[in-house]
C-alpha cells in the first residue's frame, strides 16, 4: 500500500492569497507591479497589445491595461496611478500589501484576450477593496468598481455583471451605496443592493457571491463582513457573454466629463466558487479565532504519515479481534466485503462477508457497516434501501442487523430482522455506528437522513442483549456550523476517554470536496453534545478532497487509529486511508481535543 507524507497545513482562507495557479481563483490583481506615484500608461508610441500591464498573480495571464492605449491621444493624467496610500487594508496571513490603484477621473483598466473573458461562470465570488473620495459629482450616475462590461449583452444593451456604487437614488437603491447587478443564464436581471452608503476616504471591502441560485452582497466597513443584500431566483449563474472585465469604469455612453468616480481600488479577486466569509481576502480573524486557528495548526503542523489502506471501500469500519485487524465498508453491490491484516500494511480481501438473500428486507444500496462484539458473536449493523410497507411501492433507507461468528461473518440476518429493519421509525435512517460503554451497555448512533427531514440529525439509542433497541432514541446534534454545509451531519463515531465522550462526525454531502470531519464532546453517551470552537479537524487541506466518515479504533489510552475515506482519481472514487490520533487535555470546559499523529505500531 502507498504511504502519503503530507504536511498538514490549516487553510485559514480556503482559496487563500493565491500566488500561483488555482482551479478556484480565476484572476487576482494586486497592483504591486509598478513604481509608486506613477501613471499606468502604455509606453510611448507602443502598439496597444505591447503596452505596460498589470499582471494577474494567479498565473492565469488575465492582464490589465489602461484604456488610453495611445499616449498621443490621451494625456498621462487620464490613467490611474500606482499609489502607496493603502491605509488600513490588511490581508489574511499578513501578506505584503504596499500599493493600490488611484483613480481620479475618466479612467479604467480592462482585460484583453485573457482566459477570464471566455470563462463560463455558474458560481463565482468577486472581491474588491475600495476607498472613495467622490462619486456622482456631475450626473449622479452609477459608477462601476469592477465589471464584466467590456461588451454589453446583445438585445439587452447592458453589461452581464457590474459591481457598482449608486450615484443617485432609485427604487430599492440608496445613494452612494454598493450593489451587485447581473444577468443570469436565462437573461433575467438581478440587483442585490445595500441600503447603507459607503463612507468617504475609508477602506471598505466588498464581496459579491453567487452559488448559481442566489446572489449575495457582503460589506466590511471595518467591523467585519455583513451580508447586506440577498436575492434568489438566479437561473444557472452568470449569463454567457463575450468581452472584457474592467476595473474603475463608469457607465456606458457617458461623456468624458461625466466619468467622475475618484478613489482607490485594491485587491480585486475573482473565483469560480461561492466562497464563505472566512475565505474572503479581507477577512480579519478575531483573537479567539486566531487562538483556535493556532490550536488547529498545532494539530496539523508536522509531517504526518497518511497511509492508503484499501481502494475499493468507503465509510470504513475497523475492528480488532485477537491479533488481527479487520476493515469493512461500502463498496460491494449486494452486501459487504472486508479486509484483514496483522500489520496494517498488508491486507487480504474477503468477499461477501454479508450478502443479501431473497428474504432480505434491503434490496440495494448496502452502505456504512458497523461491526461490534456481542458476547461470543458479532453484530453487523448496516444501511440498505428497501420497500416501505403500505406506502404504495415507495422505497427508503433503513438500518438493519445481521449476526456472525467473527468479524468476517458470514453474517446472517436474524429472524426478527428479515422483512423488518432494526430501526423503522417512518423516516430514512443511515450511518449507524455502535459503541460499548465501560459498564457494558451498548449504544447505537445513527442519522435521520436529510432527504426525509430537510436537515439531517444524529440520534442515539440503547441496545439490549438481543440486539433490539431499548426505549426511545435521543437527539444528539444537527448541522448548525458553516463548515457543515447547512443540511448535513452524519457518520457519527463515539469513543470514551477519562470520563469524556467524544463524537466524531462528518459535515457536508459525502460526494463533495468539502466533506470534512468535526467533533463534539459530552459527559454522557446520550449528551448533551457540545461542539467546541474550531471543531472541524480534518478537511481537504490534507491534499485529498472530501475526507470523512471516520471510524476509530483504540490502540492505547488516549491513542487511536483513525481510518477515513477520501476522493481519489478523475472519477472521484472513494478509497480508505488512515492516520493516527491522540487525545490531549484542553484545560478548559471541553475536556480533550484530538491531535493527529503518526499511525501507532500494532
XYZ file of C-alpha atoms in Angstrom:
602
model
C 0.000 0.000 0.000
C 1.154 3.526 -0.731
C 2.042 5.951 2.024
C 1.484 9.678 1.944
C 3.660 12.017 3.939
C 1.679 15.207 3.939
C 2.370 18.387 5.845
C -0.978 19.247 7.411
C -1.476 22.955 6.797
C -4.522 24.718 8.161
C -6.221 26.700 5.417
C -7.246 29.939 7.115
C -8.652 31.379 3.942
C -9.822 28.472 1.796
C -8.592 29.587 -1.604
C -6.331 31.968 0.304
C -3.902 34.521 -1.038
C -3.140 32.940 -4.357
C 0.304 33.419 -5.821
C 0.290 30.540 -8.308
C -2.325 28.921 -10.497
C -5.528 27.807 -8.784
C -8.551 25.929 -10.052
C -10.797 28.205 -7.962
C -9.132 31.609 -8.381
C -9.541 32.799 -11.957
C -7.906 36.223 -11.625
C -6.272 38.250 -8.870
C -4.896 41.769 -9.381
C -2.895 43.260 -6.523
C -1.418 46.413 -8.152
C 2.037 45.749 -6.750
C 3.673 45.852 -10.211
C 4.521 49.482 -10.884
C 6.521 52.196 -9.229
C 4.700 54.311 -6.637
C 3.094 57.591 -7.792
C 3.491 56.744 -11.486
C 0.699 56.540 -14.025
C -0.152 53.206 -15.534
C 0.497 54.311 -19.115
C 1.425 52.306 -22.113
C 4.930 53.031 -23.246
C 5.188 55.995 -25.635
C 4.438 55.038 -29.251
C 3.872 51.397 -28.232
C 1.339 49.256 -30.014
C -1.852 48.658 -27.989
C -1.040 44.985 -27.313
C 2.500 45.659 -26.096
C 1.983 48.413 -23.573
C 2.521 48.326 -19.839
C 0.116 45.995 -17.996
C -0.899 44.864 -14.520
C -0.156 41.180 -14.024
C -2.560 38.536 -12.767
C -0.774 36.889 -9.841
C -2.653 33.608 -10.283
C -0.508 32.858 -13.329
C -3.642 32.657 -15.493
C -2.431 35.598 -17.603
C -5.500 37.833 -17.287
C -3.527 41.064 -17.647
C -4.951 44.573 -17.221
C -4.086 47.604 -19.303
C -5.309 51.194 -19.497
C -7.953 52.493 -21.828
C -5.545 55.095 -23.237
C -3.637 52.686 -25.443
C -2.007 55.538 -27.352
C -0.496 58.292 -25.206
C -0.542 60.627 -28.212
C -4.352 60.699 -27.907
C -4.745 60.802 -24.134
C -2.615 62.768 -21.673
C -0.887 60.893 -18.831
C -3.302 62.089 -16.142
C -6.136 60.123 -17.744
C -4.551 56.945 -16.447
C -4.795 55.668 -12.839
C -1.736 55.873 -10.626
C 0.126 53.300 -8.569
C -0.367 54.608 -5.067
C 1.177 53.803 -1.712
C -1.803 55.265 0.124
C -3.080 51.900 1.202
C -4.276 52.961 4.612
C -5.831 50.348 6.856
C -6.066 47.450 4.411
C -4.878 44.206 5.968
C -4.814 40.850 4.261
C -5.018 37.359 5.621
C -1.724 35.687 6.506
C -0.041 39.119 6.693
C 0.888 39.062 3.029
C 2.545 42.255 1.812
C 0.231 44.970 0.508
C 2.165 48.090 -0.376
C 0.193 49.680 -3.195
C -3.258 50.286 -4.576
C -4.584 51.889 -7.756
C -5.683 55.555 -7.579
C -8.455 56.673 -9.962
C -9.112 60.408 -10.330
C -11.370 60.811 -13.348
C -12.165 59.261 -16.705
C -10.034 56.193 -16.151
C -10.336 52.444 -16.185
C -8.374 49.232 -16.547
C -9.520 46.343 -18.689
C -8.569 42.823 -19.715
C -7.656 41.928 -23.245
C -7.800 38.397 -24.582
C -7.182 36.509 -21.337
C -8.918 33.233 -20.411
C -11.178 35.041 -17.920
C -13.087 36.633 -20.797
C -14.088 33.191 -22.097
C -14.880 31.570 -18.745
C -18.490 30.497 -18.186
C -19.360 31.320 -14.591
C -22.152 29.471 -12.841
C -20.902 30.121 -9.332
C -18.483 32.923 -8.547
C -17.117 35.269 -5.899
C -15.965 38.800 -6.732
C -13.932 40.637 -4.089
C -12.505 44.153 -4.020
C -11.382 46.823 -1.583
C -12.404 50.420 -2.324
C -11.681 53.799 -0.786
C -13.915 56.510 -2.219
C -13.024 60.196 -2.473
C -16.027 61.317 -4.507
C -18.704 59.854 -6.737
C -21.543 61.074 -8.870
C -20.409 64.695 -8.726
C -21.549 65.581 -12.223
C -24.575 63.498 -13.072
C -25.228 61.121 -10.193
C -24.823 58.025 -12.363
C -23.865 54.567 -11.190
C -20.117 54.090 -11.085
C -18.632 50.667 -11.758
C -15.889 49.399 -9.466
C -15.462 46.027 -11.187
C -17.499 44.667 -14.073
C -17.694 42.200 -16.892
C -18.805 45.057 -19.057
C -16.366 45.282 -21.911
C -19.227 44.413 -24.244
C -22.970 44.635 -23.435
C -25.167 41.571 -23.767
C -26.866 41.570 -27.145
C -30.545 42.597 -27.123
C -30.188 43.798 -23.538
C -27.975 46.803 -24.035
C -26.315 46.403 -20.663
C -23.432 44.602 -19.032
C -23.534 40.992 -17.768
C -22.059 41.905 -14.369
C -21.310 45.175 -12.579
C -20.296 45.811 -9.003
C -21.327 49.448 -8.681
C -21.797 52.410 -6.380
C -25.102 54.227 -6.800
C -24.728 57.888 -7.629
C -28.467 58.519 -7.379
C -31.478 57.166 -5.561
C -33.783 54.756 -7.389
C -36.232 52.058 -6.356
C -34.517 49.769 -3.810
C -31.344 51.861 -4.222
C -29.665 54.163 -1.730
C -27.386 56.930 -2.960
C -23.661 56.103 -2.623
C -24.437 52.517 -1.574
C -22.859 49.471 -3.299
C -24.774 46.940 -5.401
C -24.047 43.861 -7.490
C -26.021 43.619 -10.731
C -26.035 40.612 -13.051
C -27.960 38.984 -15.876
C -28.433 35.255 -15.262
C -28.240 32.442 -17.809
C -31.872 32.982 -18.839
C -31.404 36.725 -19.303
C -33.127 37.809 -16.087
C -31.743 40.923 -14.371
C -30.902 40.788 -10.654
C -29.833 43.627 -8.387
C -28.569 42.962 -4.862
C -28.174 46.437 -3.351
C -27.016 47.584 0.058
C -29.154 50.097 1.917
C -26.166 51.769 3.578
C -23.917 54.337 1.829
C -20.194 53.789 1.711
C -18.086 56.131 3.859
C -15.739 58.525 2.155
C -11.977 58.226 2.456
C -12.070 54.920 4.307
C -11.261 51.437 3.056
C -14.255 49.133 2.614
C -14.249 45.511 1.484
C -16.978 44.320 -0.890
C -17.697 40.714 -1.863
C -20.380 39.526 -4.282
C -21.153 35.802 -4.045
C -23.292 33.731 -6.409
C -23.830 29.982 -5.996
C -25.876 29.631 -9.197
C -29.178 30.142 -7.362
C -28.675 33.101 -5.027
C -26.758 36.386 -5.265
C -25.379 37.957 -2.084
C -23.505 41.146 -1.294
C -21.181 41.282 1.721
C -19.696 44.535 3.015
C -16.991 45.126 5.625
C -16.775 48.740 6.792
C -14.029 47.893 9.285
C -16.101 45.903 11.771
C -16.315 42.568 9.960
C -18.288 41.366 6.953
C -22.068 41.641 6.996
C -24.439 40.349 4.335
C -26.287 43.462 3.154
C -28.257 42.093 0.204
C -29.556 38.693 -0.838
C -31.675 37.816 -3.877
C -32.677 34.375 -5.120
C -34.160 33.045 -8.321
C -30.828 33.088 -10.158
C -31.109 30.757 -13.147
C -27.804 28.981 -13.604
C -25.407 31.748 -12.645
C -23.964 34.462 -14.875
C -25.101 34.801 -18.480
C -22.586 33.726 -21.101
C -21.106 36.699 -22.895
C -18.065 37.955 -24.706
C -15.974 40.946 -23.831
C -13.537 42.037 -21.171
C -13.574 42.799 -17.488
C -12.984 46.342 -16.293
C -11.883 47.990 -13.079
C -12.846 51.601 -12.262
C -15.155 52.200 -15.187
C -18.190 54.475 -15.413
C -21.429 53.561 -17.149
C -21.686 53.107 -20.905
C -22.211 56.014 -23.270
C -21.166 58.714 -20.817
C -19.266 61.750 -21.984
C -15.692 62.048 -20.689
C -16.582 64.783 -18.234
C -19.193 62.574 -16.583
C -16.773 59.819 -15.620
C -16.279 61.080 -12.128
C -15.517 58.216 -9.757
C -12.489 59.117 -7.659
C -10.691 56.985 -5.117
C -8.576 53.890 -4.662
C -9.212 50.281 -5.678
C -7.184 47.317 -4.470
C -7.080 43.520 -4.224
C -9.504 42.503 -6.966
C -10.074 38.738 -6.966
C -12.485 36.585 -8.991
C -13.073 32.930 -8.149
C -15.205 30.235 -9.783
C -16.764 29.167 -6.482
C -19.143 30.658 -3.944
C -16.732 31.316 -1.064
C -17.733 31.569 2.560
C -16.872 34.673 4.580
C -13.775 33.211 6.224
C -12.306 32.613 2.764
C -12.501 36.263 1.698
C -9.197 38.050 1.161
C -10.191 40.814 3.553
C -11.479 38.599 6.352
C -9.830 39.513 9.665
C -9.874 36.907 12.382
C -10.817 37.778 15.942
C -8.397 36.997 18.754
C -10.484 33.978 19.678
C -10.355 32.728 16.093
C -6.611 33.288 15.912
C -6.122 31.272 19.092
C -8.325 28.488 17.751
C -6.592 28.521 14.385
C -3.231 28.254 16.102
C -4.590 25.315 18.064
C -5.671 23.660 14.821
C -2.342 24.483 13.224
C -0.642 22.661 16.084
C -2.676 19.581 15.227
C -1.686 19.809 11.577
C 1.753 21.384 11.553
C 4.114 18.438 11.181
C 4.667 15.821 8.529
C 2.183 13.103 9.398
C 2.024 9.746 7.677
C -1.311 9.137 5.978
C -1.420 5.543 4.809
C -3.629 4.331 1.987
C -5.206 1.089 3.166
C -7.637 -0.135 0.502
C -9.018 1.387 -2.672
C -12.461 -0.166 -3.042
C -14.033 0.594 0.345
C -15.606 3.779 1.679
C -17.298 4.518 5.025
C -14.685 2.370 6.796
C -15.377 0.374 9.944
C -12.279 -1.030 11.659
C -12.285 -3.682 14.396
C -9.576 -5.778 16.027
C -10.133 -9.381 17.160
C -7.177 -11.236 18.633
C -4.061 -10.114 16.777
C -5.882 -9.281 13.530
C -7.332 -6.021 12.181
C -10.451 -6.046 10.023
C -11.881 -3.321 7.777
C -15.252 -3.367 6.077
C -17.137 -0.606 4.307
C -19.333 0.487 1.448
C -18.310 -0.978 -1.905
C -19.877 -4.350 -2.733
C -23.108 -4.123 -4.765
C -25.284 -6.534 -2.735
C -23.657 -6.686 0.667
C -20.207 -6.168 2.154
C -16.613 -7.276 1.638
C -13.821 -6.978 4.188
C -10.032 -6.934 4.508
C -7.819 -8.400 7.217
C -4.250 -7.558 8.270
C -1.883 -8.194 11.174
C 0.421 -5.227 10.484
C -1.895 -2.561 8.967
C 0.213 -2.698 5.796
C -0.553 -5.958 4.020
C -4.250 -6.634 3.544
C -6.123 -9.741 2.416
C -9.527 -9.365 0.808
C -12.541 -11.420 1.922
C -15.530 -11.157 -0.382
C -19.132 -11.493 0.678
C -18.952 -11.386 4.477
C -22.604 -10.432 4.112
C -24.802 -10.980 1.045
C -28.440 -10.144 0.569
C -30.844 -13.033 0.060
C -34.318 -13.291 -1.404
C -35.663 -12.827 2.109
C -33.619 -9.716 2.949
C -35.514 -6.505 3.608
C -32.915 -4.415 1.834
C -32.769 -4.828 -1.930
C -29.881 -2.472 -2.821
C -27.600 0.345 -1.610
C -25.782 -1.501 1.171
C -23.873 1.223 2.992
C -21.734 2.002 6.022
C -21.413 -1.239 8.029
C -20.624 -1.215 11.733
C -19.334 -4.392 13.406
C -19.334 -4.578 17.199
C -18.812 -7.559 19.528
C -21.800 -9.097 21.312
C -20.589 -11.813 23.659
C -19.101 -14.588 21.525
C -20.863 -13.246 18.462
C -20.510 -10.101 16.363
C -23.340 -7.809 15.303
C -23.283 -6.215 11.862
C -25.372 -3.067 11.587
C -25.764 -1.506 8.165
C -27.886 0.735 5.950
C -29.805 -0.532 2.951
C -32.715 0.510 0.800
C -35.934 -1.451 0.537
C -39.730 -1.297 0.238
C -41.761 0.553 2.859
C -44.901 -1.404 3.855
C -48.245 0.172 2.948
C -46.568 3.030 1.042
C -47.686 2.283 -2.468
C -44.314 0.943 -3.554
C -42.134 3.694 -2.082
C -38.600 2.733 -1.084
C -36.381 4.328 1.551
C -33.207 3.846 3.573
C -33.366 1.900 6.818
C -30.904 0.378 9.306
C -30.737 -3.417 9.547
C -28.886 -6.036 11.640
C -27.135 -9.333 10.963
C -25.107 -11.665 13.213
C -21.904 -13.631 12.635
C -19.326 -15.715 14.492
C -16.376 -13.471 13.577
C -15.669 -10.052 12.029
C -15.645 -11.890 8.700
C -19.058 -13.452 9.299
C -20.593 -14.886 7.362
C -23.292 -12.569 8.683
C -26.918 -13.666 8.527
C -29.947 -11.563 9.217
C -31.635 -12.749 12.373
C -35.209 -13.884 12.020
C -36.603 -10.698 13.543
C -34.683 -8.581 11.039
C -35.951 -10.296 7.903
C -38.565 -8.051 6.329
C -38.265 -5.802 9.368
C -35.443 -3.231 9.690
C -33.822 -2.710 13.077
C -34.814 0.962 13.116
C -38.081 1.702 11.355
C -39.448 4.984 12.679
C -41.079 6.058 9.427
C -38.141 8.156 8.233
C -34.975 7.419 6.279
C -32.148 6.350 8.625
C -28.483 5.864 7.714
C -24.932 5.654 9.076
C -25.247 3.563 12.206
C -22.234 3.110 14.489
C -22.055 1.036 17.655
C -20.427 1.934 20.977
C -19.847 -0.196 24.099
C -19.522 1.782 27.354
C -17.313 0.835 30.301
C -20.291 -0.709 32.089
C -21.035 -2.987 29.137
C -24.110 -1.082 27.985
C -24.305 -0.874 24.223
C -25.444 2.137 22.197
C -26.010 2.883 18.564
C -25.649 6.315 16.978
C -27.454 6.849 13.711
C -28.663 9.594 11.367
C -32.060 10.784 10.221
C -31.301 11.395 6.564
C -31.847 14.923 5.274
C -33.862 13.632 2.285
C -36.777 12.938 4.609
C -36.365 15.644 7.248
C -34.731 18.514 5.296
C -31.834 18.738 7.735
C -30.087 15.610 8.975
C -29.913 14.807 12.691
C -27.785 12.422 14.725
C -29.654 10.305 17.281
C -28.632 7.731 19.920
C -30.415 4.648 21.221
C -29.521 1.855 23.660
C -29.376 -1.779 22.576
C -30.492 -4.774 24.573
C -28.707 -8.115 24.684
C -31.000 -9.304 21.911
C -29.736 -6.555 19.619
C -33.013 -4.673 19.639
C -33.489 -1.025 20.593
C -34.443 -0.296 24.204
C -36.717 2.682 24.760
C -36.719 5.911 22.779
C -33.928 7.467 20.756
C -32.395 10.741 21.958
C -31.338 13.773 19.915
C -27.578 14.429 19.691
C -26.997 17.173 17.118
C -27.940 18.773 13.818
C -25.954 20.970 11.399
C -25.520 24.486 12.788
C -21.960 25.455 11.823
C -20.925 26.986 8.456
C -18.432 24.238 7.578
C -21.147 21.577 7.927
C -22.789 22.743 4.712
C -26.236 23.702 6.005
C -28.072 20.371 5.818
C -25.646 17.582 6.634
C -24.213 15.923 9.711
C -23.628 12.198 9.501
C -21.241 9.297 10.167
C -21.144 9.516 13.985
C -18.455 7.559 15.831
C -18.061 7.745 19.623
C -15.145 6.971 21.938
C -14.730 7.458 25.689
C -11.640 8.803 27.435
C -11.180 9.788 31.074
C -14.891 10.270 31.643
C -15.410 12.232 28.420
C -17.441 11.009 25.448
C -16.090 12.325 22.158
C -18.149 12.056 18.977
C -16.525 12.365 15.575
C -18.894 13.167 12.723
C -18.868 14.410 9.134
C -20.410 17.530 7.613
C -21.316 18.477 4.026
C -22.557 15.897 1.459
C -20.351 12.819 1.101
C -19.755 13.424 -2.626
C -18.444 16.954 -2.045
C -14.817 18.065 -1.882
C -15.875 19.922 1.282
C -16.861 16.750 3.134
C -14.946 17.013 6.406
C -14.710 15.716 9.982
C -15.537 17.524 13.207
C -16.006 16.515 16.809
C -18.250 17.187 19.806
C -17.914 16.340 23.499
C -20.246 15.245 26.273
C -20.245 13.842 29.803
C -22.907 11.275 28.907
C -23.352 8.848 25.988
C -26.747 10.480 25.397
C -25.486 14.067 25.526
C -25.989 16.954 25.540
C -23.221 17.269 22.963
C -21.178 20.452 22.672
C -19.196 21.420 19.582
C -16.022 23.211 20.734
C -14.916 26.296 18.791
C -12.758 25.279 15.837
C -14.155 21.733 15.955
C -13.549 20.955 12.271
C -10.373 18.854 12.380
C -9.959 17.155 9.004
C -10.721 18.543 5.543
C -9.340 18.933 2.056
C -6.296 20.821 3.371
C -4.606 17.407 3.688
C -4.309 17.360 -0.096
C -7.174 14.922 -0.761
C -10.718 16.182 -1.338
C -13.669 15.043 0.725
C -12.077 13.234 3.699
C -14.715 11.933 6.079
C -16.733 9.137 7.654
C -14.034 8.288 10.175
C -14.221 5.091 12.230
C -11.938 4.958 15.268
C -10.193 2.016 16.906
C -8.384 2.290 20.228
C -4.680 1.484 20.353
C -3.833 2.519 23.918
C -5.028 5.053 26.448
C -5.611 8.263 24.508
C -4.158 6.927 21.228
C -6.299 5.747 18.323
C -6.248 4.534 14.763
C -8.244 6.965 12.625
C -9.417 5.423 9.306
C -11.409 7.610 6.899
C -12.239 7.749 3.231
C -11.400 10.450 0.672
C -11.984 11.087 -3.025
C -9.274 9.995 -5.444
C -8.772 10.000 -9.201
C -10.547 11.793 -12.013
C -13.796 9.947 -11.292
C -13.740 10.965 -7.613
C -13.701 7.360 -6.446
C -13.573 6.835 -2.677
C -10.715 4.986 -1.012
C -9.826 4.334 2.632
C -6.857 5.979 4.347
C -5.639 6.094 7.921
C -3.751 8.388 10.273
C -3.053 8.259 13.997
C -4.951 10.344 16.535
C -4.116 11.342 20.101
C -6.372 12.962 22.685
C -4.845 15.855 24.606
C -6.392 17.718 27.552
C -7.653 21.198 26.764
C -7.518 22.564 30.290
C -10.982 24.053 29.796
C -14.630 23.024 29.754
C -14.191 20.919 26.608
C -12.084 18.223 28.252
C -9.975 16.801 25.432
C -9.110 17.718 21.866
C -7.885 15.457 19.040
C -4.369 15.873 17.647
C -3.221 13.932 14.608
C -0.089 11.826 14.875
C 1.680 9.055 13.008
C -0.015 5.676 12.857
C 0.699 3.725 16.068
C 2.630 0.478 15.744
C 0.297 -2.545 16.115
